[in-house]
């Protein structure tokens, strides 16, 4: 949680685009991803984003860098792999050692011979193909925004928006890992059963109320053994970092199928994540208390309660949704922001979600993905999905060109972004998490 020389706001990189104001990937960020040069048959491998480039960590190691520090060398040796799982499994100390070594290598004051080696290990992001950062064995999506849960609940149960368990249990469901795709992958409109209130029987066909969900994903670093719950004091040692997550949702399929066992086909056709994983170390300057629980809310049960979590279990990350329609793009018009929300408004911390997940004895493994659930705030423009923004389609959005949207139409592109900034620290970003809807 503490900051070190890698967070120094005065630190600058010899990669010029890393020093541009507002850059997502300054030298203080250094997120991990998996890439290869586009148009080649190269093996995908782990890279670190810096400015508009990617540092090929394994190439640096092969060229003789990172050998002064055993921990950094061992962590770098995991970066020749086509996924981050090996680095994730090595834990926080290895990740920190590699971060420190990469930071020193990319800093302006690096000795010239090292810089020359690193220059040869840089690939422009525009010339790279990016992959899912990890082999995701299991994916669990939570429901941690009380504003989202209250909004959605009040549409379906006006007299009891929040179910009695909400403020006691971090609610989640086991999602589908096989259909998680990396940003940029087109999303085919799902077909399925849907039955409107006026219909006598369900029909099968393309979803008529396709939606996105603005979420943060948390990657598990080191796992826990089956039968051995993770206590709150150790929870963050099991987290690797955060990414953007779009939990695409077919609301008509969901409304018909969700009782009594929860989401199923309405959410298993695609979930999109950003290619870059922002580490807990990069986020250290942006930790924050979670939102205060309302007067009269129960305190978390002891196994979900820890003073450090109360003090800085939150992430002061601003998350946004941007929408562009096919007509807007054809006319050269920019995407329009339709949501801005704060991750500090979540009711449950990532640590609480991880601890609750393992409290039964369930084992998490390196590369498992935990979703925050749709991040909504109290204000109307901080609602994290169209279901809430348009109140089930009753109040469609009007876009700058006059088009309206109750739910997503074919050709729509949804882009999620996120950033963290505060005085005394350099702003960091998450890159983009995008997907275009294609016809069923
Ligand atoms: Mn979700």
Coordinates of C-alpha atoms and ligand atoms in Angstrom, one line a residue:
X1 CA 0.0 0.0 0.0
X2 CA 2.9 2.3 0.6
X3 CA 4.5 4.4 -2.1
X4 CA 8.2 4.4 -3.1
X5 CA 10.5 5.8 -5.7
X6 CA 8.4 4.4 -8.6
X7 CA 5.6 6.8 -7.6
X8 CA 7.8 9.9 -7.5
X9 CA 5.8 12.6 -9.4
X10 CA 9.1 14.1 -10.6
X11 CA 10.1 10.8 -12.3
X12 CA 10.1 11.1 -16.2
X13 CA 10.7 8.5 -18.9
X14 CA 13.0 8.6 -21.9
X15 CA 9.9 7.4 -23.8
X16 CA 8.5 10.9 -24.7
X17 CA 4.8 9.8 -25.0
X18 CA 4.9 8.7 -21.3
X19 CA 5.5 12.2 -20.2
X20 CA 2.6 13.8 -22.0
X21 CA 0.0 15.4 -19.7
X22 CA -3.0 13.1 -19.3
X23 CA -1.2 10.1 -20.7
X24 CA -2.8 6.8 -19.5
X25 CA 0.6 5.1 -19.1
X26 CA 3.2 7.4 -17.5
X27 CA 6.2 5.8 -15.9
X28 CA 4.3 5.8 -12.6
X29 CA 1.7 3.3 -14.0
X30 CA 3.5 0.4 -15.7
X31 CA 0.5 -1.9 -16.2
X32 CA 1.0 -5.5 -17.5
X33 CA -0.5 -7.1 -20.6
X34 CA 0.1 -9.7 -23.3
X35 CA 1.0 -8.7 -26.8
X36 CA 2.8 -9.6 -30.0
X37 CA 3.7 -7.5 -33.1
X38 CA 0.6 -7.3 -35.3
X39 CA 0.7 -9.4 -38.5
X40 CA 3.4 -11.8 -37.2
X41 CA 3.2 -15.3 -35.9
X42 CA 5.4 -14.4 -32.9
X43 CA 4.5 -16.0 -29.6
X44 CA 2.4 -13.7 -27.4
X45 CA 4.3 -12.6 -24.3
X46 CA 4.1 -10.2 -21.4
X47 CA 4.7 -6.5 -21.9
X48 CA 4.5 -3.3 -19.8
X49 CA 2.8 -0.3 -21.3
X50 CA 4.8 2.9 -21.3
X51 CA 3.4 5.9 -23.1
X52 CA 2.2 4.7 -26.5
X53 CA 4.7 1.8 -26.5
X54 CA 5.1 -1.6 -24.9
X55 CA 8.3 -2.9 -23.3
X56 CA 9.0 -6.5 -24.1
X57 CA 10.1 -7.7 -20.6
X58 CA 11.4 -11.1 -21.8
X59 CA 13.4 -9.5 -24.5
X60 CA 15.1 -7.3 -22.0
X61 CA 15.9 -10.3 -19.8
X62 CA 17.3 -12.2 -22.8
X63 CA 19.5 -9.2 -23.6
X64 CA 21.0 -9.2 -20.1
X65 CA 18.8 -6.8 -18.1
X66 CA 17.1 -7.5 -14.8
X67 CA 19.9 -9.8 -13.7
X68 CA 21.2 -7.7 -10.7
X69 CA 18.2 -8.5 -8.6
X70 CA 17.1 -12.2 -8.1
X71 CA 13.5 -11.3 -7.4
X72 CA 13.2 -9.1 -10.5
X73 CA 15.0 -11.7 -12.7
X74 CA 12.7 -14.4 -11.5
X75 CA 9.6 -12.3 -12.2
X76 CA 10.9 -11.3 -15.6
X77 CA 11.5 -14.9 -16.4
X78 CA 7.7 -15.4 -16.1
X79 CA 7.2 -12.8 -18.8
X80 CA 8.1 -15.0 -21.8
X81 CA 4.8 -16.8 -21.2
X82 CA 1.6 -16.1 -23.3
X83 CA -0.3 -15.2 -20.1
X84 CA 0.3 -13.3 -16.8
X85 CA -0.6 -16.3 -14.7
X86 CA 3.0 -17.2 -13.9
X87 CA 3.8 -13.7 -12.8
X88 CA 0.5 -13.5 -10.9
X89 CA 1.3 -16.7 -9.0
X90 CA 4.7 -15.3 -7.9
X91 CA 3.0 -12.8 -5.6
X92 CA 3.4 -9.2 -4.6
X93 CA 7.1 -9.2 -3.8
X94 CA 8.1 -10.5 -7.2
X95 CA 5.7 -8.0 -8.9
X96 CA 7.2 -5.1 -6.9
X97 CA 10.7 -6.1 -7.7
X98 CA 10.0 -6.2 -11.4
X99 CA 8.1 -2.9 -11.2
X100 CA 11.1 -1.3 -9.6
X101 CA 13.5 -2.7 -12.2
X102 CA 11.3 -1.7 -15.1
X103 CA 10.8 1.8 -13.6
X104 CA 14.6 2.3 -13.3
X105 CA 15.1 1.0 -16.9
X106 CA 12.5 3.4 -18.4
X107 CA 13.6 6.4 -16.3
X108 CA 15.4 9.3 -17.9
X109 CA 18.5 8.8 -15.9
X110 CA 19.1 5.2 -16.9
X111 CA 22.7 4.5 -18.2
X112 CA 22.8 4.8 -21.9
X113 CA 23.8 1.2 -22.7
X114 CA 20.7 -0.1 -20.8
X115 CA 18.5 2.4 -22.5
X116 CA 19.8 1.2 -25.9
X117 CA 18.9 -2.4 -25.1
X118 CA 15.4 -1.3 -23.9
X119 CA 14.9 0.8 -27.0
X120 CA 15.3 -2.4 -29.1
X121 CA 12.7 -4.1 -26.8
X122 CA 10.0 -1.5 -27.5
X123 CA 7.0 -2.1 -29.7
X124 CA 4.4 0.6 -30.5
X125 CA 0.9 -0.2 -29.2
X126 CA -0.4 0.8 -32.6
X127 CA 1.7 -1.9 -34.2
X128 CA 0.8 -4.6 -31.6
X129 CA -1.9 -7.2 -31.2
X130 CA -3.1 -7.4 -27.6
X131 CA -4.5 -10.6 -26.0
X132 CA -6.4 -11.5 -22.9
X133 CA -3.9 -10.8 -20.1
X134 CA -4.4 -14.1 -18.3
X135 CA -5.9 -17.5 -18.7
X136 CA -9.0 -16.9 -16.6
X137 CA -9.9 -20.2 -14.9
X138 CA -12.9 -18.8 -13.0
X139 CA -14.8 -15.6 -13.1
X140 CA -17.2 -14.3 -10.5
X141 CA -19.2 -11.1 -10.8
X142 CA -20.3 -9.2 -7.7
X143 CA -23.0 -6.6 -7.1
X144 CA -21.1 -4.2 -4.9
X145 CA -22.8 -0.9 -5.9
X146 CA -25.6 -0.2 -3.5
X147 CA -26.8 2.6 -5.9
X148 CA -27.0 0.1 -8.8
X149 CA -28.7 -2.5 -6.6
X150 CA -31.2 0.0 -5.3
X151 CA -32.0 1.4 -8.8
X152 CA -32.5 -2.1 -10.4
X153 CA -34.3 -3.4 -7.3
X154 CA -36.8 -0.4 -7.4
X155 CA -37.7 -1.1 -11.0
X156 CA -38.7 -4.7 -10.2
X157 CA -39.7 -4.4 -6.5
X158 CA -40.7 -0.8 -5.8
X159 CA -41.7 -1.7 -2.2
X160 CA -38.5 -3.5 -1.4
X161 CA -35.7 -2.3 -3.7
X162 CA -32.9 -3.9 -1.6
X163 CA -33.2 -7.5 -0.5
X164 CA -32.6 -8.1 3.2
X165 CA -29.2 -9.8 2.6
X166 CA -27.6 -6.9 0.6
X167 CA -25.9 -5.0 3.5
X168 CA -24.6 -8.3 5.1
X169 CA -23.4 -10.4 2.1
X170 CA -21.3 -9.3 -0.9
X171 CA -23.7 -10.7 -3.5
X172 CA -22.2 -12.4 -6.5
X173 CA -22.7 -15.1 -9.1
X174 CA -20.3 -17.5 -10.8
X175 CA -19.9 -16.2 -14.3
X176 CA -18.5 -17.7 -17.5
X177 CA -14.8 -17.5 -18.1
X178 CA -14.8 -19.0 -21.7
X179 CA -16.6 -16.0 -23.2
X180 CA -14.4 -13.3 -21.7
X181 CA -12.8 -11.4 -24.6
X182 CA -10.2 -8.7 -24.9
X183 CA -11.1 -5.1 -25.8
X184 CA -11.8 -4.7 -29.5
X185 CA -13.5 -8.0 -30.0
X186 CA -16.9 -7.6 -31.8
X187 CA -19.9 -8.7 -29.6
X188 CA -22.6 -10.6 -31.4
X189 CA -26.1 -9.8 -30.3
X190 CA -27.3 -12.9 -28.4
X191 CA -30.5 -14.7 -29.1
X192 CA -32.6 -16.4 -26.5
X193 CA -35.9 -16.8 -24.8
X194 CA -37.7 -13.6 -23.8
X195 CA -41.2 -13.1 -22.5
X196 CA -42.7 -9.6 -22.1
X197 CA -45.4 -9.0 -19.4
X198 CA -48.0 -9.0 -22.2
X199 CA -46.9 -12.2 -23.8
X200 CA -48.7 -15.5 -23.1
X201 CA -45.6 -17.6 -23.9
X202 CA -41.9 -16.9 -24.5
X203 CA -40.4 -16.5 -27.9
X204 CA -36.9 -17.0 -29.1
X205 CA -35.0 -14.4 -31.0
X206 CA -32.3 -11.7 -30.9
X207 CA -32.3 -9.7 -27.6
X208 CA -34.3 -6.5 -27.8
X209 CA -32.7 -5.0 -24.8
X210 CA -29.0 -5.4 -25.0
X211 CA -27.0 -3.5 -22.4
X212 CA -23.5 -3.0 -21.1
X213 CA -22.3 -2.8 -17.5
X214 CA -19.5 -0.5 -16.4
X215 CA -17.3 -2.4 -14.0
X216 CA -13.8 -2.9 -12.6
X217 CA -12.3 -6.4 -12.7
X218 CA -9.8 -7.5 -10.1
X219 CA -7.3 -10.2 -11.0
X220 CA -6.3 -12.7 -8.3
X221 CA -2.5 -13.0 -7.9
X222 CA -1.6 -15.8 -5.5
X223 CA -4.4 -18.2 -4.8
X224 CA -5.5 -19.9 -1.6
X225 CA -5.7 -23.6 -0.8
X226 CA -9.1 -25.4 -0.9
X227 CA -10.6 -25.2 2.6
X228 CA -8.4 -22.3 3.7
X229 CA -10.3 -19.0 3.8
X230 CA -8.4 -15.8 3.3
X231 CA -8.6 -13.4 6.3
X232 CA -9.2 -9.7 5.7
X233 CA -5.6 -8.9 6.9
X234 CA -4.2 -10.9 4.0
X235 CA -6.8 -10.2 1.3
X236 CA -4.9 -7.6 -0.7
X237 CA -1.8 -9.8 -0.8
X238 CA -3.9 -12.0 -3.1
X239 CA -4.8 -9.3 -5.5
X240 CA -2.7 -8.6 -8.6
X241 CA -4.4 -5.6 -10.1
X242 CA -7.4 -4.0 -11.7
X243 CA -8.8 -3.8 -15.3
X244 CA -11.9 -2.5 -16.9
X245 CA -14.8 -5.0 -17.4
X246 CA -17.9 -4.7 -19.5
X247 CA -20.4 -7.3 -18.4
X248 CA -22.7 -7.2 -21.5
X249 CA -26.2 -8.1 -20.4
X250 CA -29.3 -9.1 -22.4
X251 CA -32.0 -7.6 -20.1
X252 CA -35.0 -9.4 -21.8
X253 CA -33.3 -12.8 -21.5
X254 CA -32.3 -11.9 -17.9
X255 CA -35.8 -10.9 -16.8
X256 CA -37.3 -14.2 -17.9
X257 CA -34.5 -16.6 -16.8
X258 CA -33.1 -15.1 -13.6
X259 CA -35.4 -16.6 -11.0
X260 CA -34.6 -18.6 -9.0
X261 CA -30.9 -19.2 -9.7
X262 CA -29.6 -15.8 -11.0
X263 CA -28.0 -14.7 -14.3
X264 CA -27.3 -17.4 -16.9
X265 CA -27.5 -17.0 -20.7
X266 CA -28.2 -13.2 -20.4
X267 CA -24.6 -12.7 -19.4
X268 CA -22.6 -15.6 -20.8
X269 CA -22.3 -14.6 -24.4
X270 CA -19.5 -12.1 -24.0
X271 CA -17.7 -10.1 -21.2
X272 CA -15.0 -7.7 -22.4
X273 CA -12.0 -6.7 -20.4
X274 CA -9.2 -4.1 -21.1
X275 CA -5.9 -5.5 -22.1
X276 CA -3.8 -3.7 -19.5
X277 CA -3.8 -4.7 -15.8
X278 CA -3.1 -1.8 -13.5
X279 CA -1.2 -3.2 -10.5
X280 CA -2.0 -2.6 -6.9
X281 CA 1.4 -0.9 -6.6
X282 CA 0.4 1.6 -9.4
X283 CA -2.8 2.3 -7.5
X284 CA -1.2 2.8 -4.1
X285 CA -1.4 6.7 -4.3
X286 CA -5.1 6.4 -5.1
X287 CA -6.4 4.4 -2.2
X288 CA -9.3 5.8 -0.3
X289 CA -11.9 4.9 2.4
X290 CA -15.0 3.2 1.1
X291 CA -18.2 5.3 1.2
X292 CA -19.6 5.7 4.7
X293 CA -22.3 3.3 5.4
X294 CA -25.6 5.0 5.9
X295 CA -26.9 5.6 9.5
X296 CA -28.6 2.5 10.6
X297 CA -26.8 0.1 8.2
X298 CA -25.3 -2.9 9.9
X299 CA -21.5 -3.0 10.4
X300 CA -19.9 -5.8 8.4
X301 CA -19.6 -9.0 10.2
X302 CA -16.1 -9.5 11.8
X303 CA -14.7 -11.7 9.1
X304 CA -15.5 -8.9 6.6
X305 CA -14.2 -6.1 8.8
X306 CA -10.7 -4.7 9.1
X307 CA -9.5 -1.2 10.1
X308 CA -7.1 -1.0 7.2
X309 CA -9.9 -1.8 4.8
X310 CA -12.1 0.8 6.3
X311 CA -9.3 3.4 6.1
X312 CA -8.2 2.7 2.5
X313 CA -9.9 -0.4 1.1
X314 CA -11.4 1.7 -1.8
X315 CA -9.8 2.8 -5.1
X316 CA -10.3 6.5 -6.0
X317 CA -10.8 5.6 -9.6
X318 CA -13.2 7.4 -11.9
X319 CA -14.9 5.2 -14.4
X320 CA -16.6 6.3 -17.6
X321 CA -18.8 5.0 -20.4
X322 CA -18.6 6.4 -23.9
X323 CA -21.0 5.6 -26.7
X324 CA -20.8 6.0 -30.4
X325 CA -23.3 4.8 -32.9
X326 CA -22.5 3.6 -36.5
X327 CA -24.1 6.9 -37.8
X328 CA -21.9 9.0 -35.5
X329 CA -18.7 7.2 -36.6
X330 CA -19.7 7.5 -40.3
X331 CA -20.2 11.3 -39.8
X332 CA -16.8 11.6 -38.1
X333 CA -18.5 12.6 -34.8
X334 CA -16.8 11.7 -31.5
X335 CA -18.1 9.3 -28.9
X336 CA -20.2 10.9 -26.3
X337 CA -19.8 10.2 -22.5
X338 CA -22.9 8.8 -21.0
X339 CA -21.7 7.9 -17.5
X340 CA -19.1 9.0 -15.1
X341 CA -18.9 7.2 -11.7
X342 CA -16.6 6.7 -8.8
X343 CA -15.3 3.4 -7.6
X344 CA -15.3 4.8 -4.0
X345 CA -19.1 4.6 -4.1
X346 CA -19.0 0.8 -4.0
X347 CA -20.6 -0.6 -0.8
X348 CA -18.1 -3.5 -0.6
X349 CA -14.3 -3.4 -1.1
X350 CA -12.4 -5.7 -3.4
X351 CA -10.8 -7.2 -0.3
X352 CA -14.2 -7.9 1.2
X353 CA -15.4 -9.6 -2.0
X354 CA -12.3 -11.7 -2.1
X355 CA -12.6 -12.7 1.5
X356 CA -16.2 -13.5 1.3
X357 CA -15.6 -15.6 -1.8
X358 CA -13.1 -17.8 0.0
X359 CA -15.0 -17.8 3.3
X360 CA -16.7 -21.1 2.4
X361 CA -13.3 -22.6 1.7
X362 CA -13.5 -22.0 -2.0
X363 CA -10.1 -21.7 -3.6
X364 CA -9.2 -18.9 -5.9
X365 CA -6.3 -19.4 -8.3
X366 CA -3.9 -17.1 -10.1
X367 CA -5.7 -15.4 -13.0
X368 CA -9.2 -15.7 -11.6
X369 CA -11.2 -12.6 -12.2
X370 CA -13.6 -10.9 -9.8
X371 CA -16.0 -8.3 -11.2
X372 CA -17.1 -5.4 -9.0
X373 CA -20.6 -5.3 -10.4
X374 CA -22.0 -2.3 -12.2
X375 CA -20.6 0.8 -10.7
X376 CA -23.3 3.5 -10.2
X377 CA -23.3 6.6 -8.1
X378 CA -26.1 8.5 -6.5
X379 CA -26.5 11.0 -9.5
X380 CA -28.4 10.2 -12.6
X381 CA -25.3 10.7 -14.9
X382 CA -23.4 8.2 -12.7
X383 CA -25.6 5.2 -13.5
X384 CA -23.4 2.4 -14.9
X385 CA -25.8 0.7 -17.4
X386 CA -28.6 1.6 -19.8
X387 CA -31.1 -0.3 -17.7
X388 CA -30.7 2.4 -15.1
X389 CA -29.9 5.4 -17.3
X390 CA -33.1 4.9 -19.4
X391 CA -35.1 3.3 -16.5
X392 CA -35.8 0.1 -18.5
X393 CA -36.1 2.0 -21.7
X394 CA -38.8 4.4 -20.4
X395 CA -36.6 7.4 -20.7
X396 CA -34.4 6.9 -23.8
X397 CA -31.1 8.8 -24.1
X398 CA -30.9 11.5 -26.8
X399 CA -27.5 11.7 -28.5
X400 CA -26.0 14.9 -29.9
X401 CA -27.1 13.9 -33.5
X402 CA -30.7 13.4 -32.4
X403 CA -30.5 9.6 -32.3
X404 CA -32.1 8.0 -29.3
X405 CA -31.2 4.9 -27.4
X406 CA -33.2 2.8 -24.9
X407 CA -30.8 -0.1 -25.3
X408 CA -27.9 -0.9 -27.6
X409 CA -28.5 -1.2 -31.3
X410 CA -26.3 -3.0 -33.9
X411 CA -23.3 -0.9 -34.8
X412 CA -23.1 0.8 -31.4
X413 CA -19.7 0.9 -29.9
X414 CA -19.3 1.0 -26.1
X415 CA -16.1 2.2 -24.7
X416 CA -15.2 2.1 -21.0
X417 CA -12.3 4.2 -19.6
X418 CA -11.0 4.9 -16.1
X419 CA -8.3 7.0 -14.5
X420 CA -7.0 8.0 -11.1
X421 CA -5.7 11.4 -10.2
X422 CA -5.0 13.5 -7.1
X423 CA -2.7 16.3 -6.0
X424 CA 0.8 15.2 -5.4
X425 CA 0.6 12.1 -7.7
X426 CA 0.8 11.6 -11.5
X427 CA -2.5 10.7 -13.1
X428 CA -2.7 7.2 -14.4
X429 CA -5.2 5.6 -16.8
X430 CA -6.6 2.2 -17.6
X431 CA -6.6 2.5 -21.4
X432 CA -9.8 1.5 -23.1
X433 CA -12.2 -1.4 -23.1
X434 CA -14.3 -1.4 -26.3
X435 CA -16.7 -3.5 -28.2
X436 CA -19.0 -3.0 -31.2
X437 CA -22.4 -4.8 -31.3
X438 CA -22.8 -6.9 -34.5
X439 CA -26.1 -8.3 -35.7
X440 CA -27.4 -11.6 -34.3
Ligands
LIG1 MN1 -22.3 -7.3 -13.8

